[in-house]
Amino acid sequence: LFDDYLPDFHFDELTFFEKNYFYFAQVWYHHILLDFENVHYYARKWVMLFQSQPSMIAKDTILYLRALHYWITSSWYTSKENSLCEALAILQATIDQFKDTWSINAAVLAFLYQSYGRLNYVFWSGKIAMGVQYADEILAQSEFYKRYIDPHKIMILRYKLAWLYFCAKQPNQALDHLIFILNYESVHLREDLQAYSQLLFLLIHYDLKNYDLVDYRLTNSERFLKKATRTDALQQLIIQLLRRLISNKQQDEQQILKTAYHRCLQLQKSPYLRRSFTYLDFPVWLNSKIIKSAK
């Protein structure tokens, strides 16, 4: 369908904005297909198009910021560290150049895209201490801009901060952000974010040895997933593992964890579960538990 509707043309004969929307369409098309290599290719081309005519950046800053956002996000998905750092540096330079003159919409997008990018880099690189240094600033800015931001985007930031503190072994701070999400009453909050917030909440309390609470909340989480319009295999694996660990503490915990770990590695190969593993890097948690149980 995409190819059939794409007209015949010579690229060099297109106007600036025709080239712009060609790249935009390609980015969205490949993003829908979860083909992040091509998202990265076209997003970078899109940014370079703007940079070839710098005056256009001021004329349509928001579109330029979106191009940068897709470059940053696709670099993370494809584990291109140098590309991710380059795109983040360009975003910072753009903020420094335009922050005193651009609209509130541009300021909000720049804040969100920079926050997502920085935190994604922290998760990918394992530089958790660096991320903790960003946390207070991100939270303060999200509070400052909250009336301009879709609630779901605020919740994504909250979830990323929860995961950051989880990785930093600061469970109480992580739980503060998760409780904020779980207590948020809105029909517009996406089911996948709600589901993974509940699952991360359970994992943290399992680490804290609050087994009765995990047992009680597992039932609620199972009900939520049964009612959800869409669930995935990773969510089911986490629920099944926790149910098995909680139901009989006399079992060989390490063997249960190892079995789940090997299953998790198989699921990680599926291109359709990429988004799920960005929500919750479950193999890291499993591996840490296996090492701990072996001591």
Coordinates of C-alpha atoms in Angstrom, one line a residue:
L1 CA 0.0 0.0 0.0
F2 CA 2.8 2.4 0.9
D3 CA 4.7 1.8 -2.3
D4 CA 1.5 1.9 -4.5
Y5 CA 0.6 5.4 -3.2
L6 CA 4.2 6.8 -3.4
P7 CA 4.3 8.8 -6.7
D8 CA 7.1 8.6 -9.2
F9 CA 9.6 11.4 -8.7
H10 CA 13.2 12.5 -9.0
F11 CA 14.4 13.3 -5.4
D12 CA 16.7 16.1 -6.4
E13 CA 13.8 17.9 -8.1
L14 CA 11.7 18.0 -4.9
T15 CA 11.3 21.1 -2.8
F16 CA 12.7 21.3 0.7
F17 CA 9.3 20.4 2.3
E18 CA 8.6 17.7 -0.2
K19 CA 11.9 16.0 0.8
N20 CA 11.0 16.7 4.4
Y21 CA 7.7 14.8 4.2
F22 CA 9.2 12.0 2.2
Y23 CA 11.6 11.4 5.1
F24 CA 8.8 11.8 7.6
A25 CA 6.7 9.2 5.8
Q26 CA 9.6 6.8 5.5
V27 CA 10.4 7.1 9.2
W28 CA 6.8 6.4 10.2
Y29 CA 6.4 3.5 7.7
H30 CA 9.5 1.7 9.0
H31 CA 8.6 2.5 12.6
I32 CA 5.2 0.8 12.2
L33 CA 7.1 -2.2 10.8
L34 CA 9.5 -2.1 13.8
D35 CA 12.3 -1.8 11.3
F36 CA 14.5 0.4 13.4
E37 CA 17.6 0.2 11.2
N38 CA 15.6 2.0 8.4
V39 CA 14.0 4.3 10.9
H40 CA 17.6 5.3 11.9
Y41 CA 18.7 5.7 8.3
Y42 CA 15.8 8.0 7.3
A43 CA 15.7 10.0 10.5
R44 CA 19.3 10.8 10.2
K45 CA 18.8 11.9 6.6
W46 CA 15.9 14.0 7.8
V47 CA 18.0 15.8 10.3
M48 CA 20.8 16.3 7.7
L49 CA 18.2 17.8 5.3
F50 CA 17.4 20.5 7.9
Q51 CA 21.1 21.1 8.6
S52 CA 21.7 21.6 4.9
Q53 CA 19.4 24.6 5.0
P54 CA 19.8 26.0 8.6
S55 CA 17.2 28.8 8.1
M56 CA 14.5 26.1 7.9
I57 CA 15.3 24.9 11.5
A58 CA 14.0 28.2 12.8
K59 CA 11.0 28.1 10.5
D60 CA 9.8 24.7 11.6
T61 CA 11.7 23.8 14.8
I62 CA 9.1 21.3 15.9
L63 CA 9.5 19.2 12.8
Y64 CA 13.3 19.3 13.2
L65 CA 12.9 18.3 16.9
R66 CA 10.8 15.3 15.8
A67 CA 13.4 14.2 13.3
L68 CA 16.0 14.4 16.0
H69 CA 13.8 12.4 18.4
Y70 CA 13.4 9.6 15.9
W71 CA 17.2 9.6 15.3
I72 CA 17.8 9.3 19.0
T73 CA 15.2 6.7 19.6
S74 CA 16.2 4.5 16.7
S75 CA 19.9 4.8 17.7
W76 CA 18.9 3.3 21.1
Y77 CA 16.8 0.5 19.6
T78 CA 19.7 -0.4 17.3
S79 CA 22.5 0.0 19.9
K80 CA 24.4 2.6 18.0
E81 CA 26.2 4.4 20.8
N82 CA 28.1 6.9 18.7
S83 CA 25.0 7.8 16.7
L84 CA 23.0 8.3 19.9
C85 CA 25.6 10.5 21.4
E86 CA 25.9 12.6 18.2
A87 CA 22.1 13.1 18.0
L88 CA 21.9 14.1 21.7
A89 CA 24.7 16.6 21.2
I90 CA 22.9 18.1 18.2
L91 CA 19.7 18.3 20.3
Q92 CA 21.6 20.1 23.1
A93 CA 23.1 22.5 20.6
T94 CA 19.6 23.2 19.3
I95 CA 18.3 23.8 22.8
D96 CA 21.1 26.2 23.5
Q97 CA 20.5 28.1 20.3
F98 CA 16.7 28.4 20.3
K99 CA 15.5 28.1 23.9
D100 CA 15.1 31.9 24.4
T101 CA 13.0 32.4 21.2
W102 CA 11.0 29.3 20.6
S103 CA 7.3 28.5 21.4
I104 CA 6.2 26.7 24.5
N105 CA 5.3 23.7 22.3
A106 CA 8.9 23.5 21.1
A107 CA 10.3 23.9 24.6
V108 CA 8.1 21.0 25.9
L109 CA 9.1 18.7 23.0
A110 CA 12.8 19.5 23.5
F111 CA 12.5 18.7 27.2
L112 CA 10.7 15.4 26.6
Y113 CA 13.0 14.3 23.8
Q114 CA 16.1 15.2 25.7
S115 CA 14.8 13.4 28.9
Y116 CA 13.9 10.3 27.0
G117 CA 17.2 10.3 25.1
R118 CA 19.3 10.8 28.2
L119 CA 17.6 8.1 30.2
N120 CA 17.7 5.7 27.3
Y121 CA 21.4 6.2 27.0
V122 CA 21.8 5.6 30.7
F123 CA 19.9 2.3 30.5
W124 CA 21.8 1.2 27.5
S125 CA 25.2 2.1 28.8
G126 CA 24.6 1.0 32.4
K127 CA 25.7 4.5 33.7
I128 CA 23.0 4.5 36.3
A129 CA 24.7 7.0 38.6
M130 CA 24.7 9.5 35.7
G131 CA 20.9 9.0 35.3
V132 CA 20.3 9.5 39.0
Q133 CA 22.0 12.9 38.7
Y134 CA 19.4 13.8 36.0
A135 CA 16.4 12.6 37.9
D136 CA 15.6 15.6 40.1
E137 CA 16.0 18.0 37.2
I138 CA 13.7 15.9 35.0
L139 CA 11.1 15.7 37.7
A140 CA 11.2 19.4 38.4
Q141 CA 10.9 20.3 34.7
S142 CA 8.0 17.8 34.2
E143 CA 6.2 19.5 37.0
F144 CA 6.9 22.9 35.5
Y145 CA 5.5 21.8 32.0
K146 CA 2.8 19.4 33.2
R147 CA -0.2 21.5 32.0
Y148 CA 1.3 21.5 28.5
I149 CA 2.1 17.7 28.4
D150 CA -0.2 14.8 27.6
P151 CA -0.6 12.8 30.9
H152 CA 0.7 9.7 29.2
K153 CA 4.0 11.3 28.4
I154 CA 4.3 12.3 32.1
M155 CA 3.6 8.7 33.0
I156 CA 6.3 7.4 30.6
L157 CA 8.8 9.7 32.3
R158 CA 7.7 8.5 35.7
Y159 CA 8.1 4.9 34.6
K160 CA 11.6 5.6 33.3
L161 CA 12.5 7.2 36.6
A162 CA 11.1 4.2 38.5
W163 CA 13.2 1.9 36.4
L164 CA 16.2 4.1 36.9
Y165 CA 15.9 4.0 40.7
F166 CA 15.2 0.2 40.5
C167 CA 18.5 -0.2 38.7
A168 CA 20.2 2.1 41.2
K169 CA 19.0 -0.2 44.0
Q170 CA 16.8 2.5 45.5
P171 CA 13.5 0.7 45.7
N172 CA 11.6 3.2 47.8
Q173 CA 12.1 6.0 45.2
A174 CA 11.2 3.6 42.5
L175 CA 8.0 2.6 44.3
D176 CA 7.1 6.3 44.7
H177 CA 7.0 6.8 40.9
L178 CA 5.1 3.5 40.3
I179 CA 2.5 4.3 42.9
F180 CA 2.0 7.7 41.2
I181 CA 1.3 5.8 37.9
L182 CA -0.9 3.1 39.4
N183 CA -3.0 5.6 41.4
Y184 CA -3.5 7.8 38.3
E185 CA -7.1 7.6 37.2
S186 CA -7.4 8.0 33.5
V187 CA -8.9 6.0 30.7
H188 CA -6.3 7.5 28.4
L189 CA -3.3 5.8 30.0
R190 CA -2.0 3.1 27.7
E191 CA -2.5 -0.5 28.9
D192 CA 1.1 -1.6 28.2
L193 CA 2.4 1.2 30.5
Q194 CA -0.1 0.2 33.2
A195 CA 0.8 -3.5 32.9
Y196 CA 4.5 -3.0 33.1
S197 CA 4.1 -0.6 36.0
Q198 CA 2.2 -3.3 37.9
L199 CA 4.9 -5.9 37.0
L200 CA 7.8 -3.7 38.1
F201 CA 5.9 -3.0 41.3
L202 CA 5.7 -6.8 41.9
L203 CA 9.4 -7.4 41.1
I204 CA 10.5 -4.7 43.6
H205 CA 8.3 -6.1 46.4
Y206 CA 9.7 -9.6 45.6
D207 CA 13.2 -8.2 46.0
L208 CA 12.1 -6.7 49.3
K209 CA 10.7 -10.1 50.4
N210 CA 7.2 -8.8 50.8
Y211 CA 5.9 -12.1 49.6
D212 CA 2.4 -11.8 51.0
L213 CA 1.9 -8.5 49.2
V214 CA 3.2 -10.0 46.0
D215 CA 0.8 -12.9 46.3
Y216 CA -2.1 -10.5 46.9
R217 CA -1.2 -8.1 44.0
L218 CA -0.5 -11.0 41.6
T219 CA -4.2 -11.8 41.5
N220 CA -5.0 -8.2 40.6
S221 CA -2.4 -8.1 37.9
E222 CA -3.6 -11.3 36.4
R223 CA -7.1 -9.9 36.3
F224 CA -5.9 -6.7 34.6
L225 CA -4.0 -8.7 31.9
K226 CA -7.0 -10.9 31.2
K227 CA -9.2 -7.8 30.7
A228 CA -6.5 -6.0 28.6
T229 CA -7.1 -5.8 24.9
R230 CA -3.6 -6.9 24.2
T231 CA -1.0 -8.8 26.3
D232 CA 2.3 -10.3 25.3
A233 CA 4.4 -13.3 26.1
L234 CA 6.9 -11.4 28.4
Q235 CA 4.1 -10.2 30.7
Q236 CA 2.8 -13.8 30.9
L237 CA 6.3 -15.1 31.7
I238 CA 6.7 -12.7 34.6
I239 CA 3.3 -13.5 36.1
Q240 CA 3.9 -17.3 35.8
L241 CA 7.4 -17.0 37.3
L242 CA 6.3 -14.9 40.3
R243 CA 3.3 -17.2 40.9
R244 CA 5.6 -20.2 40.9
L245 CA 8.2 -18.6 43.2
I246 CA 5.5 -17.5 45.6
S247 CA 3.4 -20.6 45.7
N248 CA 6.1 -22.9 47.1
K249 CA 9.3 -21.4 48.6
Q250 CA 10.7 -24.9 49.1
Q251 CA 11.3 -25.3 45.4
D252 CA 14.7 -24.9 43.8
E253 CA 14.6 -21.1 43.3
Q254 CA 17.8 -21.0 41.2
Q255 CA 16.5 -23.7 38.7
I256 CA 13.2 -21.9 38.4
L257 CA 15.0 -18.6 37.6
K258 CA 17.4 -20.3 35.2
T259 CA 14.5 -21.9 33.3
A260 CA 12.7 -18.5 33.1
Y261 CA 16.0 -16.8 32.0
H262 CA 16.5 -19.2 29.0
R263 CA 12.8 -18.7 28.0
C264 CA 13.3 -14.9 28.3
L265 CA 16.3 -15.0 26.0
Q266 CA 14.2 -16.8 23.4
L267 CA 11.5 -14.2 23.6
Q268 CA 14.1 -11.5 23.3
K269 CA 14.8 -12.7 19.7
S270 CA 11.2 -11.8 18.6
P271 CA 11.1 -8.5 16.8
Y272 CA 7.5 -8.1 18.0
L273 CA 8.6 -7.9 21.6
R274 CA 11.2 -5.2 21.2
R275 CA 8.9 -2.6 22.8
S276 CA 8.2 -5.0 25.7
F277 CA 11.9 -5.4 26.6
T278 CA 12.4 -1.6 26.5
Y279 CA 9.7 -1.3 29.1
L280 CA 11.3 -3.9 31.4
D281 CA 14.7 -5.4 30.9
F282 CA 13.7 -8.6 32.6
P283 CA 16.8 -10.7 31.7
V284 CA 18.9 -8.3 33.8
W285 CA 16.7 -8.8 36.8
L286 CA 16.6 -12.6 36.3
N287 CA 20.4 -12.8 36.0
S288 CA 20.9 -10.8 39.1
K289 CA 18.6 -13.1 41.0
I290 CA 20.4 -16.2 39.7
I291 CA 23.8 -14.9 40.8
K292 CA 22.4 -14.0 44.2
S293 CA 20.7 -17.4 44.8
A294 CA 24.0 -19.1 43.9
K295 CA 25.9 -17.5 46.7

